[in-house]
PDB file of C-alpha atoms in Angstrom:
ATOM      1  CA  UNK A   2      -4.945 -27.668  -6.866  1.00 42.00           C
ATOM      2  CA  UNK A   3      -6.986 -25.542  -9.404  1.00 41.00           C
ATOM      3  CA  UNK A   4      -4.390 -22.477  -8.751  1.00 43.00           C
ATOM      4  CA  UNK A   5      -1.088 -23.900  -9.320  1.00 44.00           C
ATOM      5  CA  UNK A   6       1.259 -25.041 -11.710  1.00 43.00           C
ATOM      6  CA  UNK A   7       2.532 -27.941 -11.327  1.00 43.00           C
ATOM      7  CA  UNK A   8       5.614 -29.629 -12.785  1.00 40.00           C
ATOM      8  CA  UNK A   9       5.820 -32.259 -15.406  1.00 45.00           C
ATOM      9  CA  UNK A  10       8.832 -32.840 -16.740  1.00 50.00           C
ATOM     10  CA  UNK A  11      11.129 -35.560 -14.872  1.00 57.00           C
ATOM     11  CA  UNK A  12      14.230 -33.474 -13.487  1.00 55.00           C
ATOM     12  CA  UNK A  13      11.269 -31.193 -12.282  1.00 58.00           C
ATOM     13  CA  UNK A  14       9.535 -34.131 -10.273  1.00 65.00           C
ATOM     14  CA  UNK A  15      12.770 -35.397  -8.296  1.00 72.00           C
ATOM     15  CA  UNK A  16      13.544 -31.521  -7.020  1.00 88.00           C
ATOM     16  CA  UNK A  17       9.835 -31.823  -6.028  1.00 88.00           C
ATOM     17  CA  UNK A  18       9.984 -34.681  -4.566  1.00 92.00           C
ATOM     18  CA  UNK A  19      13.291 -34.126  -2.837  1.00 92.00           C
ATOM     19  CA  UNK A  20      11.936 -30.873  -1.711  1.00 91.00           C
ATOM     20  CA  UNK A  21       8.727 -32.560  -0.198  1.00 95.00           C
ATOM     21  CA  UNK A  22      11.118 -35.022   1.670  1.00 96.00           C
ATOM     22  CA  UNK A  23      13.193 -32.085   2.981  1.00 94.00           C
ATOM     23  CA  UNK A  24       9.642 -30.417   3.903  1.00 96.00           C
ATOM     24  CA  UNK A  25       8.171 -33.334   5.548  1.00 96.00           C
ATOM     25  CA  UNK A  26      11.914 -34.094   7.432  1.00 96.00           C
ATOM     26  CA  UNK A  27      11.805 -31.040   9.265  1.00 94.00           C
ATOM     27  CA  UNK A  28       8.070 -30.781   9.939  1.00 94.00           C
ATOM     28  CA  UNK A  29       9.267 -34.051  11.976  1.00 94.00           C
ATOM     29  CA  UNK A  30      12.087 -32.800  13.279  1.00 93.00           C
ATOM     30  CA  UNK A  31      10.209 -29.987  14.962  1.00 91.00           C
ATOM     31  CA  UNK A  32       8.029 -32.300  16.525  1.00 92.00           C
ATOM     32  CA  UNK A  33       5.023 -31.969  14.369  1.00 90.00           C
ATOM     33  CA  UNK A  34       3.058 -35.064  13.838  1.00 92.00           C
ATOM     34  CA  UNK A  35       3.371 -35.884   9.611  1.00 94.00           C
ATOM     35  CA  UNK A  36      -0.837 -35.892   9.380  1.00 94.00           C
ATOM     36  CA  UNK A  37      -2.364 -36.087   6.451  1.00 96.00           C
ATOM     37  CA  UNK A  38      -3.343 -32.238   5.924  1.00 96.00           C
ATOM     38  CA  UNK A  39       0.622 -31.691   6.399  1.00 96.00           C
ATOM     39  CA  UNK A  40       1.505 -33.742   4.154  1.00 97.00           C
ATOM     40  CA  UNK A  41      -0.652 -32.618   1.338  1.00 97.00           C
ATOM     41  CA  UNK A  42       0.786 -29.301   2.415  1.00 98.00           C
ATOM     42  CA  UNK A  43       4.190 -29.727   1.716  1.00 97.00           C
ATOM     43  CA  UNK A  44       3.118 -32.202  -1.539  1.00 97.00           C
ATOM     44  CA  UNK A  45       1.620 -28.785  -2.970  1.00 97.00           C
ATOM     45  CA  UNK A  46       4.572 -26.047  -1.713  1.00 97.00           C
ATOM     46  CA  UNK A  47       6.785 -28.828  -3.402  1.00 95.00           C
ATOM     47  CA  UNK A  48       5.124 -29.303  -6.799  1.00 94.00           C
ATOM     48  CA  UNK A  49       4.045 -25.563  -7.533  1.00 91.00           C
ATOM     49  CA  UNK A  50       5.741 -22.808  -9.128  1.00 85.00           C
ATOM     50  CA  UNK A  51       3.868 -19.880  -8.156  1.00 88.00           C
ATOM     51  CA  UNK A  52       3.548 -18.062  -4.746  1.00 91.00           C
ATOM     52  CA  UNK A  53       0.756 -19.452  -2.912  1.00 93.00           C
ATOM     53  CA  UNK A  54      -0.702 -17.348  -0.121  1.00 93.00           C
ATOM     54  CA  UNK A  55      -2.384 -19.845   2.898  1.00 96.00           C
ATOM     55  CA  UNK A  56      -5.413 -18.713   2.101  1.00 96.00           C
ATOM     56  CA  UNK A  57      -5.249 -19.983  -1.380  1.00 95.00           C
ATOM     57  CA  UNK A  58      -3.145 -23.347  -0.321  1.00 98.00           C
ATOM     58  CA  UNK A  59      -6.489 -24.080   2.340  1.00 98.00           C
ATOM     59  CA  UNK A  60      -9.156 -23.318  -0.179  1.00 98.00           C
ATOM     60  CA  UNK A  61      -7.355 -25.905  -2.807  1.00 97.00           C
ATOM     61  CA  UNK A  62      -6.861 -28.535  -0.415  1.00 98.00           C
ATOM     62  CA  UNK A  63      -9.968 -28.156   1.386  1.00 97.00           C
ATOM     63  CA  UNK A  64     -11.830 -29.981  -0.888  1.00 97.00           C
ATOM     64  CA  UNK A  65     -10.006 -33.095  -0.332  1.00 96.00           C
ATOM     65  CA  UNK A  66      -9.463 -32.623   3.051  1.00 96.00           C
ATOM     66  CA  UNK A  67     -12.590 -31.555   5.011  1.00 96.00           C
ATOM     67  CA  UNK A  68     -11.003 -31.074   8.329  1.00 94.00           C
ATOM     68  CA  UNK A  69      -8.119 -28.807   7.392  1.00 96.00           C
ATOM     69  CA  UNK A  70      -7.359 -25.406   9.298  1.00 96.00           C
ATOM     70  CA  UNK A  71      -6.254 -21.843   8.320  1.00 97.00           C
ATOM     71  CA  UNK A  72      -4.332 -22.423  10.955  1.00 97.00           C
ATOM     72  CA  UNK A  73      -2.754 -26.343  10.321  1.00 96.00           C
ATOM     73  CA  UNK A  74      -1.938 -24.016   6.831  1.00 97.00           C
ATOM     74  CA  UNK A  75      -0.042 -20.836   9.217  1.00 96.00           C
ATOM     75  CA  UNK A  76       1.442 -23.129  11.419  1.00 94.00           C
ATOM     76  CA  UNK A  77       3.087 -25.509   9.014  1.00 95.00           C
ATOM     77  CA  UNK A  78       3.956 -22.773   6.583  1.00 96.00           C
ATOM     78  CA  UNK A  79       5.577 -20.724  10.076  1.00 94.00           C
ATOM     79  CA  UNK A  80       7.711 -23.996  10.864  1.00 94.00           C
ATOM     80  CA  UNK A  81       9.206 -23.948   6.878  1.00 95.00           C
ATOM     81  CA  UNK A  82       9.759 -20.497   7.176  1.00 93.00           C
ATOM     82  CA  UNK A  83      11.531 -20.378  10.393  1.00 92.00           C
ATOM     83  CA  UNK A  84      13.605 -23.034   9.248  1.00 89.00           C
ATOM     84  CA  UNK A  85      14.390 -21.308   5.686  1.00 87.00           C
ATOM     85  CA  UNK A  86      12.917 -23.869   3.626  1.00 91.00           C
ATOM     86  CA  UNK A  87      10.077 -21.498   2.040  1.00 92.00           C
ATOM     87  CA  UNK A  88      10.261 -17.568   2.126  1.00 89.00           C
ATOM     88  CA  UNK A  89       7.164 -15.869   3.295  1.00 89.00           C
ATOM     89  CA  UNK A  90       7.321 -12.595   0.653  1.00 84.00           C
ATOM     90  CA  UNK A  91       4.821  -9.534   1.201  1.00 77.00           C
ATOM     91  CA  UNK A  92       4.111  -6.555  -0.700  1.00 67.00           C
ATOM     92  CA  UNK A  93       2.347  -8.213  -4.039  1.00 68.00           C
ATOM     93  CA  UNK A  94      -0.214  -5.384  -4.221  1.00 70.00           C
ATOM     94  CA  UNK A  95      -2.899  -7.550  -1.906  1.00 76.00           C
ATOM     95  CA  UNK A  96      -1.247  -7.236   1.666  1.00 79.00           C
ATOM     96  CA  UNK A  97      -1.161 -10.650   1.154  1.00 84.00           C
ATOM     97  CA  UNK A  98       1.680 -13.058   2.299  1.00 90.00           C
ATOM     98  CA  UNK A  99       2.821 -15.158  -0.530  1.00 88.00           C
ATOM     99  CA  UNK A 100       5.306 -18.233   0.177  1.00 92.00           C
ATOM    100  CA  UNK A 101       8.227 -19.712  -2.215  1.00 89.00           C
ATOM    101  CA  UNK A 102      10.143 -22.840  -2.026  1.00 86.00           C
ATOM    102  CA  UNK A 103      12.664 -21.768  -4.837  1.00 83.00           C
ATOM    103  CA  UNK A 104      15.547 -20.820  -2.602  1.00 79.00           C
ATOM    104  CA  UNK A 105      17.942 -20.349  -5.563  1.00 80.00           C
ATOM    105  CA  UNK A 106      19.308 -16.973  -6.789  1.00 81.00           C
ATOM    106  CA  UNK A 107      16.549 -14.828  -8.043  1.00 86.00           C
ATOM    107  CA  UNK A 108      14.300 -12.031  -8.577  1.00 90.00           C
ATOM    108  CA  UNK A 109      10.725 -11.994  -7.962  1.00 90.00           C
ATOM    109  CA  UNK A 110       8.446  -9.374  -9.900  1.00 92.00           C
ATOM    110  CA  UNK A 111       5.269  -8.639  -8.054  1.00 89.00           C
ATOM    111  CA  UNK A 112       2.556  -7.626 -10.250  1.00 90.00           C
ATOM    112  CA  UNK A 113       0.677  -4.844  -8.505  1.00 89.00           C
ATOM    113  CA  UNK A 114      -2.807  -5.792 -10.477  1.00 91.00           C
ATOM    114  CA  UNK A 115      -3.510  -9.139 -10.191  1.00 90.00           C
ATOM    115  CA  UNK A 116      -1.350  -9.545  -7.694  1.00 86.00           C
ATOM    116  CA  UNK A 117       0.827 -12.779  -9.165  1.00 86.00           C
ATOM    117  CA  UNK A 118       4.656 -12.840  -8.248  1.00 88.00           C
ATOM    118  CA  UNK A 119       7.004 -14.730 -10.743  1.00 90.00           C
ATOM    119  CA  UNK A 120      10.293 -15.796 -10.417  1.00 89.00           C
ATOM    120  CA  UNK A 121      13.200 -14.594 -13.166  1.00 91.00           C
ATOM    121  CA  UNK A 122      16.237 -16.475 -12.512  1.00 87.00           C
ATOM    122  CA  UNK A 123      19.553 -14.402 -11.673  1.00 84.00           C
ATOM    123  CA  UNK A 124      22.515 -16.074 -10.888  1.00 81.00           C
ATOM    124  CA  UNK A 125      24.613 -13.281 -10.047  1.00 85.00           C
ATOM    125  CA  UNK A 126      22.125 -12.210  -7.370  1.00 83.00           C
ATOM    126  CA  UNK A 127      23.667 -15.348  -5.412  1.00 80.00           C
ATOM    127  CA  UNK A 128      27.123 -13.408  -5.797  1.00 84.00           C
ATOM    128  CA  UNK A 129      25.902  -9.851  -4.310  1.00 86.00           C
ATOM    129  CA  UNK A 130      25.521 -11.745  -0.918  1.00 85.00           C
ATOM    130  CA  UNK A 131      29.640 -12.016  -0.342  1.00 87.00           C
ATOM    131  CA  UNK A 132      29.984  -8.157  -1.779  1.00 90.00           C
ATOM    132  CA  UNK A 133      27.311  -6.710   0.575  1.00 91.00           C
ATOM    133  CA  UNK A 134      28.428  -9.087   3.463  1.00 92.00           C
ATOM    134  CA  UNK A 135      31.949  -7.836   3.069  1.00 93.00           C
ATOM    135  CA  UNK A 136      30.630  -4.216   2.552  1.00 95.00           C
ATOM    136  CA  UNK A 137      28.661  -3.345   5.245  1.00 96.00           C
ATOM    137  CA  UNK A 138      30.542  -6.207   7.791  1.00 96.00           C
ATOM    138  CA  UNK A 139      26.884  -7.958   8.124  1.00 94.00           C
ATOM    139  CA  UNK A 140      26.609 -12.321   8.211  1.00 90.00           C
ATOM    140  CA  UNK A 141      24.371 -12.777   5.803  1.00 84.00           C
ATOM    141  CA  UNK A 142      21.592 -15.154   6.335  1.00 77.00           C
ATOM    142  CA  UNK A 143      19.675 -14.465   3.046  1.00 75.00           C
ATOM    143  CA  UNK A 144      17.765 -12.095   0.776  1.00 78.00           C
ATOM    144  CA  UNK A 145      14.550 -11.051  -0.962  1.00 79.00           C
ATOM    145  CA  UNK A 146      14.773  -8.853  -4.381  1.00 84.00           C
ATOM    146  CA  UNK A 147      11.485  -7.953  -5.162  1.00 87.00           C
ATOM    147  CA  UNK A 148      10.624  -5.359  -8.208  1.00 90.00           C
ATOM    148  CA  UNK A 149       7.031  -4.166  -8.744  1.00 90.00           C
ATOM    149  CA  UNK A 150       4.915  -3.559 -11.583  1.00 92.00           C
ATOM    150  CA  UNK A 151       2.402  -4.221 -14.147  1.00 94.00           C
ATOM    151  CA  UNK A 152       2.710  -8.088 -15.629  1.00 94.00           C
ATOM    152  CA  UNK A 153       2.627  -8.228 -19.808  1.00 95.00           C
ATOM    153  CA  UNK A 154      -0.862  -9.737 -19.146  1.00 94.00           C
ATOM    154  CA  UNK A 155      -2.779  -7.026 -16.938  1.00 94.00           C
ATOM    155  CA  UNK A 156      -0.806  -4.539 -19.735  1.00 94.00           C
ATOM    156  CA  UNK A 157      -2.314  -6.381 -22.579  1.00 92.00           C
ATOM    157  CA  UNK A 158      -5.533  -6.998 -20.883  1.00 89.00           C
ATOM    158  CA  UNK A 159      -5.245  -2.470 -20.034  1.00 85.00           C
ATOM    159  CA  UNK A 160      -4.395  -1.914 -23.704  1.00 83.00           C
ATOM    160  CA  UNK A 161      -7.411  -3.839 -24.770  1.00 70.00           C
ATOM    161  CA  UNK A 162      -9.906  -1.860 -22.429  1.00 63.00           C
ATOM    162  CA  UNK A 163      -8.845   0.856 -23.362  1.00 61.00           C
ATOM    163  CA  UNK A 164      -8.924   0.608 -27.604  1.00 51.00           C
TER     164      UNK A 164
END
């Protein structure tokens, strides 16, 4: 898993875990058999932090599984997504899908060079739902904030090009 971060700290591997569980539950629950390949799929959308797209997921776990699919990777990621356990976000700059299992309040920033998306944690965002649900008469079901720009790192790495 050469392109993710993965968590170390204790608190951070029991949300993984329980977030694997919850993965792997409804993978089951939509009649998918729990292979191998799936499992190591929801084992890395559990235990990274950044925004995978399937692409990248199926060329880190293809080394230690051989007979993994693009499309084991689409269709498992499609079944988590329809059931609003990992959002599918678009529009990083690489007309690229990216995926996210942190379903808390937030804001993701979509760097428009290299193409990463980070997460900056916003409570309140969690309390615009009720105001725009009670403005506009919509039932929620969820949201996506997503701001563009230029990471500090592609700016740094611009600035020193360019002296």
């Amino acid at each position: 898993m050469a392109s993710t971060n993965v968590s170390t700290s204790t608190a951070q591997n029991s949300s993984a875990a329980q977030r694997e569980a919850r993965f792997l539950d409804a993978l089951q629950a939509a009649g998918l058999r729990l292979t191998a390949q799936r499992r190591a799929i929801c084992h890395y959308l559990a235990n990274t932090d950044s925004h995978p797209t399937a692409q990248q997921i199926y060329e880190d776990l293809k080394p230690q599984f051989p007979s993994l699919s693009l499309a084991t990777v689409y269709n498992t990621l499609d079944v988590l997504v329809r059931l609003g356990l990992v959002y599918a976000l678009g529009g990083a700059g690489d007309r690229a899908v990216h995926y996210e299992t942190n379903t808390d309040p937030h804001i993701n920033l979509a760097c428009l060079v290299c193409h990463r998306v980070v997460d900056l944690p916003m409570p309140e965002v969690g309390a615009w739902e009720s105001r725009v649900a009670e403005a506009s008469g919509f039932k929620i079901f969820g949201a996506r904030l997503v701001y563009y720009g230029i990471c500090p790192e592609c700016q740094r790495r611009s600035q020193d090009v360019s002296h």
